[in-house]
Coordinates of C-alpha atoms in Angstrom, one line a residue:
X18 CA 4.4 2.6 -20.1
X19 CA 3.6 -1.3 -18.9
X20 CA 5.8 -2.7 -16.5
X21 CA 7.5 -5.2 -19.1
X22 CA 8.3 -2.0 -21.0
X23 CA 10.0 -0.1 -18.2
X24 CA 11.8 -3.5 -16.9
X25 CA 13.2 -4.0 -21.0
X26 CA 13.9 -0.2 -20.9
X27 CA 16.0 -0.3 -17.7
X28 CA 17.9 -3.4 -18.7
X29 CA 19.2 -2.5 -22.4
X30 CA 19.3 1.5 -21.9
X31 CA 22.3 3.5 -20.7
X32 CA 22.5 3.6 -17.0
X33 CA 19.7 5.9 -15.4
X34 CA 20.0 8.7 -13.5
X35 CA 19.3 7.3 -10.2
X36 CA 22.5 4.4 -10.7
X37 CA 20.6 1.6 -9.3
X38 CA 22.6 -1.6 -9.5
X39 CA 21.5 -5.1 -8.4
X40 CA 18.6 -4.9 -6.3
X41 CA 18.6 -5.1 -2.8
X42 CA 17.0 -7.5 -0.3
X43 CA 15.5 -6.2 3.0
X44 CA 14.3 -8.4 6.1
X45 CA 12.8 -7.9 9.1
X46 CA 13.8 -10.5 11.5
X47 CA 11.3 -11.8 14.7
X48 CA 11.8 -7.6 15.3
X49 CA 10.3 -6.4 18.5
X50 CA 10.0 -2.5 19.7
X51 CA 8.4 -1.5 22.8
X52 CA 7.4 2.3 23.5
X53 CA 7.2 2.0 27.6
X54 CA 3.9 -0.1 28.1
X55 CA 3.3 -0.1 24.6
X56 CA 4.3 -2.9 21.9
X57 CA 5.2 -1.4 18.5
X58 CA 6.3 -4.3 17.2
X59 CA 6.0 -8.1 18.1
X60 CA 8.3 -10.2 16.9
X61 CA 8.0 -9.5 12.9
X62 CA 9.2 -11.3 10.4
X63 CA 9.1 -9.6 6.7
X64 CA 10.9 -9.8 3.7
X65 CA 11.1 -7.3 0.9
X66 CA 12.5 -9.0 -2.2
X67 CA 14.9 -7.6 -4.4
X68 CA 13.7 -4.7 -7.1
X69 CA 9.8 -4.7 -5.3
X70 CA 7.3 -2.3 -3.9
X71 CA 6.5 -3.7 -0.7
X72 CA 3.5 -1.8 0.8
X73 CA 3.4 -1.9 4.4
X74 CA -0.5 -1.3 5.0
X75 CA -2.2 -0.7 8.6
X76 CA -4.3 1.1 10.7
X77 CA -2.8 3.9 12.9
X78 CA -0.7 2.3 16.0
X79 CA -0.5 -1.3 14.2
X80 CA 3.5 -0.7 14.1
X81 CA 4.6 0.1 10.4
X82 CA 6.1 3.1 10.7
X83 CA 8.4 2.0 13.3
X84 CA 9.3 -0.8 10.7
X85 CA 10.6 1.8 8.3
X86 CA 12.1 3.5 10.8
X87 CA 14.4 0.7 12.2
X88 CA 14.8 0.3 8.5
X89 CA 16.4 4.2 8.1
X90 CA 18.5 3.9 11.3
X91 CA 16.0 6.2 13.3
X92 CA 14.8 3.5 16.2
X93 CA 16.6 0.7 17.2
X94 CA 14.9 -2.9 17.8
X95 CA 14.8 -4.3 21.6
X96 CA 15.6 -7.6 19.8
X97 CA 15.6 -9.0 16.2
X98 CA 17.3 -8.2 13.3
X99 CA 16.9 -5.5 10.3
X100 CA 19.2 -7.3 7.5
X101 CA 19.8 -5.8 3.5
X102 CA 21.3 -8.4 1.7
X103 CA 22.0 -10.6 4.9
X104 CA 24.0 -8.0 6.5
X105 CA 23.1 -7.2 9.9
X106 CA 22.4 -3.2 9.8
X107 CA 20.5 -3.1 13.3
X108 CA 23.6 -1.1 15.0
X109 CA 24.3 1.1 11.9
X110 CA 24.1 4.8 12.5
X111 CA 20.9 6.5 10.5
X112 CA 23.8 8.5 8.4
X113 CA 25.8 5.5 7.3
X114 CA 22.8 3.2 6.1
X115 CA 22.3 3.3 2.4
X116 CA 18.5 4.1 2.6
X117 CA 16.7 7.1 0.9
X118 CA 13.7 8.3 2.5
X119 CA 10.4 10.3 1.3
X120 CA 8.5 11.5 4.2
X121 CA 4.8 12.9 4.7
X122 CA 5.6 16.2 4.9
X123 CA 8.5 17.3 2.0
X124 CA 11.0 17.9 4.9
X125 CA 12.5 20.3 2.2
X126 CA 15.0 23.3 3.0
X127 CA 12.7 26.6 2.5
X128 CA 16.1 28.4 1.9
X129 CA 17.5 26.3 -1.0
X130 CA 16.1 25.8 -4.7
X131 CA 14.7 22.4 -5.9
X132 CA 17.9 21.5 -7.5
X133 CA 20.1 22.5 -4.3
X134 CA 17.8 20.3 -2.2
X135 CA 18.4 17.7 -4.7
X136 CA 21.8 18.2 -4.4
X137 CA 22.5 19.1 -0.4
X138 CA 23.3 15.0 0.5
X139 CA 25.7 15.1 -2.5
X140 CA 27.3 18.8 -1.1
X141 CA 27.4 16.9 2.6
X142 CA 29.6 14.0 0.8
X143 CA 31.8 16.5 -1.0
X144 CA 30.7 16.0 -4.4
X145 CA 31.9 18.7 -6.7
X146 CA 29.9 21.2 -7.8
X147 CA 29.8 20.2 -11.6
X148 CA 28.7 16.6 -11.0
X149 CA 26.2 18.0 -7.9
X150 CA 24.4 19.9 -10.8
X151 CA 24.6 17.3 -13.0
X152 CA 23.0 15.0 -11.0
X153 CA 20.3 17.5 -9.8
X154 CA 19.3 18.0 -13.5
X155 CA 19.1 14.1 -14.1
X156 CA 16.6 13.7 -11.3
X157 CA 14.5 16.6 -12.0
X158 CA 14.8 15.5 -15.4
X159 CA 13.7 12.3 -13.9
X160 CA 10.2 13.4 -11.8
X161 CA 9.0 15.6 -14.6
X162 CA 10.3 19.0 -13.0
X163 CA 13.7 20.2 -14.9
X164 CA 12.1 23.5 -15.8
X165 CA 11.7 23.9 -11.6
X166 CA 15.1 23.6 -10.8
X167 CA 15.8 27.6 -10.0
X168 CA 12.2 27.6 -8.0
X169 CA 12.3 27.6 -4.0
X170 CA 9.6 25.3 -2.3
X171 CA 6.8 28.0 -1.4
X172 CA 6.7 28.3 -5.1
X173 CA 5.9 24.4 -5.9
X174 CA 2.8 22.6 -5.2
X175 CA 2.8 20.6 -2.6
X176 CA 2.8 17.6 -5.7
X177 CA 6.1 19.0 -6.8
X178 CA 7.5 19.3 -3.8
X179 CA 6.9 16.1 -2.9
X180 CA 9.0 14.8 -6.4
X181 CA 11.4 16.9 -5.4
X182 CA 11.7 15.3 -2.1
X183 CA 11.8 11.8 -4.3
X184 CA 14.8 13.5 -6.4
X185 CA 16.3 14.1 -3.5
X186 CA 16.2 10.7 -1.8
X187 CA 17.7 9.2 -5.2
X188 CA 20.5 11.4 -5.6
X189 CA 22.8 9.0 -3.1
X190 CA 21.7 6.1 -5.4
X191 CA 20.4 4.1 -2.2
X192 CA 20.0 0.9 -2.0
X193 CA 16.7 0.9 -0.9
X194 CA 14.1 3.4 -1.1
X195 CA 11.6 4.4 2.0
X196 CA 8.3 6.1 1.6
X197 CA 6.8 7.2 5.0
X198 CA 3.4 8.1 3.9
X199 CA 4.1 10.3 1.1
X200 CA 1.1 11.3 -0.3
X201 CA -1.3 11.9 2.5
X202 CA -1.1 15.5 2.4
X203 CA -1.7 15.7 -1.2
X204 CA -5.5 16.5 -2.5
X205 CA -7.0 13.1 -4.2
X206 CA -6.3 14.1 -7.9
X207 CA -2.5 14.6 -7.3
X208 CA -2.4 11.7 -4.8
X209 CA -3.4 9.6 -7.8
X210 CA -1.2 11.2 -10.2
X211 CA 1.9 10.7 -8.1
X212 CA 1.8 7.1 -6.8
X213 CA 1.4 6.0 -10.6
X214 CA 4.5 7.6 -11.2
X215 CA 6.0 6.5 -8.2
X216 CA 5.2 3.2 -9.1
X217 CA 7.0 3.9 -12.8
X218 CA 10.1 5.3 -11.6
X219 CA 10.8 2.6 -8.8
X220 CA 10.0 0.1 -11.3
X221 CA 12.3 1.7 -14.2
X222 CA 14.8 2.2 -12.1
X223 CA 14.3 -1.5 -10.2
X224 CA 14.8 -0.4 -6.8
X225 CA 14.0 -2.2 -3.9
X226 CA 11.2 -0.4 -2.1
X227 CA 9.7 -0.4 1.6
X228 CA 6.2 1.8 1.2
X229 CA 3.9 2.7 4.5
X230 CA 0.7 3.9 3.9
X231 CA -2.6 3.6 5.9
X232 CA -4.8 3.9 2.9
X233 CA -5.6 0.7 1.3
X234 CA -6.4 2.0 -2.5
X235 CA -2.8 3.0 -2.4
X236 CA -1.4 0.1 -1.2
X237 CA -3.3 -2.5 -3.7
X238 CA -3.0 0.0 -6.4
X239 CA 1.0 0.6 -6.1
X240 CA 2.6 -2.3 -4.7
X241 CA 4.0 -6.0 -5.8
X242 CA 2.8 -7.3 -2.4
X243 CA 1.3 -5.8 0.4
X244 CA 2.0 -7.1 4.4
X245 CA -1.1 -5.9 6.4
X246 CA -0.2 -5.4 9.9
X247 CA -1.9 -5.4 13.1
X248 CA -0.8 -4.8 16.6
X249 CA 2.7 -4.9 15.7
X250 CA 2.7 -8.3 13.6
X251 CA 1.8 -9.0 10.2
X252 CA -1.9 -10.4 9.5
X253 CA -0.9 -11.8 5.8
X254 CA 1.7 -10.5 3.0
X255 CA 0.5 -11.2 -0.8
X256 CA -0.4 -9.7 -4.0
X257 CA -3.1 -7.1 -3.6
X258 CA -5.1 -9.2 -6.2
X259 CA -4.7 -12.5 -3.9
X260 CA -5.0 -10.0 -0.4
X261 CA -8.5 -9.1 -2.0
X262 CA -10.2 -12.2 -2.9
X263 CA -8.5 -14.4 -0.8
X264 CA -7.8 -12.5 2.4
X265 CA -6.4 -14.7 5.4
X266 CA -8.3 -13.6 8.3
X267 CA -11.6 -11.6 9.0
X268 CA -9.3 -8.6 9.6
X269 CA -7.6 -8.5 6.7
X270 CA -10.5 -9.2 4.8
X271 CA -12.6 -6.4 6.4
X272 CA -9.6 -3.6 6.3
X273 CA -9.0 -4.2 2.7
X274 CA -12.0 -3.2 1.0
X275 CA -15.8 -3.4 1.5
X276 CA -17.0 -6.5 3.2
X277 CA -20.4 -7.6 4.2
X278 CA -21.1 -9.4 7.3
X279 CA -23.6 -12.2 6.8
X280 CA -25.6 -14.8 9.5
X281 CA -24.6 -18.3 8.8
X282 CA -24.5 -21.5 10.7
X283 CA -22.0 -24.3 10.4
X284 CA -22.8 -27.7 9.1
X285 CA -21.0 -30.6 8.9
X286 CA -17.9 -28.2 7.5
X287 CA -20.0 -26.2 5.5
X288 CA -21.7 -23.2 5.8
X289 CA -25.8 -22.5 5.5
X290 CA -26.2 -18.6 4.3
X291 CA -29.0 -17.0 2.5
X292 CA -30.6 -20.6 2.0
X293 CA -27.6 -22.3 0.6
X294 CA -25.0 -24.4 1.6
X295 CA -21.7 -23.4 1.0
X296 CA -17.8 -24.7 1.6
X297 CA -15.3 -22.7 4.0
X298 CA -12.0 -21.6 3.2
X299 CA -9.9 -21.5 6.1
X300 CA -10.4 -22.7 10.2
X301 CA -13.8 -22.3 11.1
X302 CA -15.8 -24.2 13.8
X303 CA -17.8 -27.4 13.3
X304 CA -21.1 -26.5 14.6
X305 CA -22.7 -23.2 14.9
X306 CA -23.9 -19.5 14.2
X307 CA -20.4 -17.7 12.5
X308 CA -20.7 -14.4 10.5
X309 CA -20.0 -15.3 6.6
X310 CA -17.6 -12.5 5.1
X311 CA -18.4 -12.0 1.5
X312 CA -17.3 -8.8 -1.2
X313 CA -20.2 -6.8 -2.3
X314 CA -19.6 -7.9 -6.0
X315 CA -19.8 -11.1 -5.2
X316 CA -23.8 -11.2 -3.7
X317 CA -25.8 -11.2 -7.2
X318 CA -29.3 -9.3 -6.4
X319 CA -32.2 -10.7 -8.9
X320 CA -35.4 -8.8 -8.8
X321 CA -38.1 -11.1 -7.9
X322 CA -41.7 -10.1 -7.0
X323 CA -41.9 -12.6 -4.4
X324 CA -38.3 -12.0 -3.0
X325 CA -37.4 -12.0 0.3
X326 CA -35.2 -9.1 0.7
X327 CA -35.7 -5.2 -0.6
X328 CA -33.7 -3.0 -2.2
X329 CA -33.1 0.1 0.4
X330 CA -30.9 2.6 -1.8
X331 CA -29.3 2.4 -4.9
X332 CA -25.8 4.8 -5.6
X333 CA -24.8 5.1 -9.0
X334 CA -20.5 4.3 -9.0
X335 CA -20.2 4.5 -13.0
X336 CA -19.9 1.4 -14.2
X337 CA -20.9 -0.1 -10.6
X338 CA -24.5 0.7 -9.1
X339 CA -23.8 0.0 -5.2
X340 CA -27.3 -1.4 -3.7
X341 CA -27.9 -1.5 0.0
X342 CA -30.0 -4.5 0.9
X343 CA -32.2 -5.7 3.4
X344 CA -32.7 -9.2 4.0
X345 CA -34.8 -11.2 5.6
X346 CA -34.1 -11.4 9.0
X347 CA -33.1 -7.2 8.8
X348 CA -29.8 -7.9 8.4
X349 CA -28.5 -4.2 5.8
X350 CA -25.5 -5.0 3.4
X351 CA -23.9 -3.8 0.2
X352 CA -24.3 -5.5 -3.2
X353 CA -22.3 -4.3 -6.3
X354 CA -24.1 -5.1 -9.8
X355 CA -23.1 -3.5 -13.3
X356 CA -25.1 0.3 -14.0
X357 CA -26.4 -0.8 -16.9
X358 CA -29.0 -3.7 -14.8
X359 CA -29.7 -0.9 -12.1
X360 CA -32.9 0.3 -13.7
X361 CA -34.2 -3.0 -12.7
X362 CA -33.4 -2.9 -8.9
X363 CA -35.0 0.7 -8.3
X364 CA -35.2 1.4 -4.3
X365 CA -37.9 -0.4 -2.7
X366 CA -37.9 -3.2 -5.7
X367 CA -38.4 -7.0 -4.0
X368 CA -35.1 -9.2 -4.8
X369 CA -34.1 -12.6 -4.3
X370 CA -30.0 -12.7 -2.9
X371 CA -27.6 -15.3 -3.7
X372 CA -24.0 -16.5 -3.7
X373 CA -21.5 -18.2 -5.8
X374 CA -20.7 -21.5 -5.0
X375 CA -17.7 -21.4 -4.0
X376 CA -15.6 -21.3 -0.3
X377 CA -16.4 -18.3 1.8
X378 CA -14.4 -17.2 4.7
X379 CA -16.2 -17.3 8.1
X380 CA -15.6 -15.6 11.3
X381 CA -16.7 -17.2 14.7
X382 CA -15.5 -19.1 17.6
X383 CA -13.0 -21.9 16.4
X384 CA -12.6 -23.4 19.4

């Protein structure tokens, strides 16, 4: 199902299960968390728009989980603002925020069957029984499990459980769904399997959704726009599409996806790497040695019998061959080209290496 299909699906069906309404705005206003000496978060300022998957993507300690949990109730801010739809939630107790949360590790009740867990919030408000199992069905109806609804957790894989943990957080019909690293426990086949439909059933049901994750394949793959964060502020927010080939800074660029580090020198504004002269996007300095950050796609390996630089390894990726390069002056780095020209660039074959013509980012002292 494309996304257009799911979006005209949700708009002219009957209501669905989950009873999402008009989707929700989240923001994170100049927030700031301290941990005794330590500085969760520094002043960050982050908007999740209404009805998207905002990825919150970071290395361990960078401050994103304490963003989603200011956002469920469980930490309060030293200063700043958490706001849904300009209300001021920052004093709101955990219990009384309209938030559904996922986390890591199922946080299921051994005792109870999948459709009682996906019922115990509705039990806590007094729901009747009738519509309590009515609403259990919808949602397992909803993640793929309805079959599973008599089954206690130690008889689910740890992928079911985790849907039924997702049941369960939409059975409230929240306002906003949170993911705390939901799938890092999962092995890689069912981690994949899961996010795409995590991705399907938040956009079906258009719910506005705050997703932390440390693994960057997730992040790009799942979400409308990712915020990569760093010592409790936010590097750059965007696409994953525009976070990939036009990434910010040097850290951004090197945490999401492969990156090579090239020697370069600055010129006049431009930048003089593997014999050419290219421009520079973003601040760089006038004058110069600066490392030149480029994608391993984007270097285009030649073989040439009187190149320069030698082909050290060659590991078949599919459709991608990944060579490792030496140049010149010894510098190692990574070069993508399609499987089908890799016969030509055998280990130990001479190349010639060159670049695009277009901006490259740079990474040196700017002052």
């Amino acid at each position: 199902m494309t996304a257009a299909t799911a979006s005209t699906q949700a708009t002219t069906s009957a209501p669905d299960p989950a009873g999402s309404t008009t989707a929700t705005t989240v923001e994170f206003r100049a927030l700031r968390k301290a941990f005794g000496a330590t500085v969760a978060l520094d002043g960050l300022d982050l908007t999740a728009r209404p009805g998207e998957l905002l990825a919150l993507l970071g290395p361990s300690g960078c401050g994103k989980t304490t963003a989603l949990r200011m956002l469920a109730g469980f930490e309060r801010p030293d200063s700043g603002q958490v706001l849904v739809d300009g209300q001021d939630i920052s004093g709101v107790p955990a219990h009384r925020r309209d938030a559904g949360m996922v986390f890591q590790s199922y946080s299921l009740f051994p005792h109870l069957s999948a459709a009682d867990n996906v019922a115990f919030g509705l039990k806590m408000r007094r729901t009747g029984a009738a519509e309590r199992r009515k609403r259990a069905h919808e949602l397992l109806e909803l993640v793929g499990l309805p079959q599973h609804a008599d089954r206690f957790p130690h008889q689910l894989s740890g992928g079911q459980q985790q849907r039924v943990a997702l049941a369960r957080a939409l059975a409230l019909r929240p306002k906003v769904l949170l993911l705390d690293e939901p799938l890092s426990a999962l092995d890689a086949k069912v981690r994949v399997t899961l996010r795409e439909e995590i991705r399907r059933l938040q956009q079906e049901l258009r719910i506005t959704t705050v997703f932390v994750t440390h693994d960057q394949e997730e992040a790009l793959s799942t979400a409308d726009r990712v915020a990569v964060m760093r010592d409790g502020g936010l590097e750059q927010v965007a696409a994953p599409s525009e976070l990939y080939d036009t990434p910010a800074t040097a850290f951004v660029a090197e945490f999401v996806g492969t990156m090579n580090r090239l020697p370069g020198v600055m010129a006049d504004g431009d930048v003089e790497v593997l014999g050419q002269r290219l421009p520079v996007r973003g601040a760089a300095p006038a004058q110069g040695p600066v490392d030149v950050l480029v994608r391993p796609e984007a270097l285009e390996a030649t073989a040439d019998g009187e190149g320069r630089s030698r082909v050290l390894t060659a590991a078949f990726h599919g459709s991608v061959t990944r060579l490792t390069l030496s140049l010149p002056d010894g510098a190692t780095v990574k070069a993508d080209v399609p499987s089908h020209r890799a016969a030509t660039l055998p280990a130990g074959a001479t190349v010639t290496v060159t670049l695009p013509q277009r901006p490259v980012l740079v990474d040196g002292p700017t002052a």
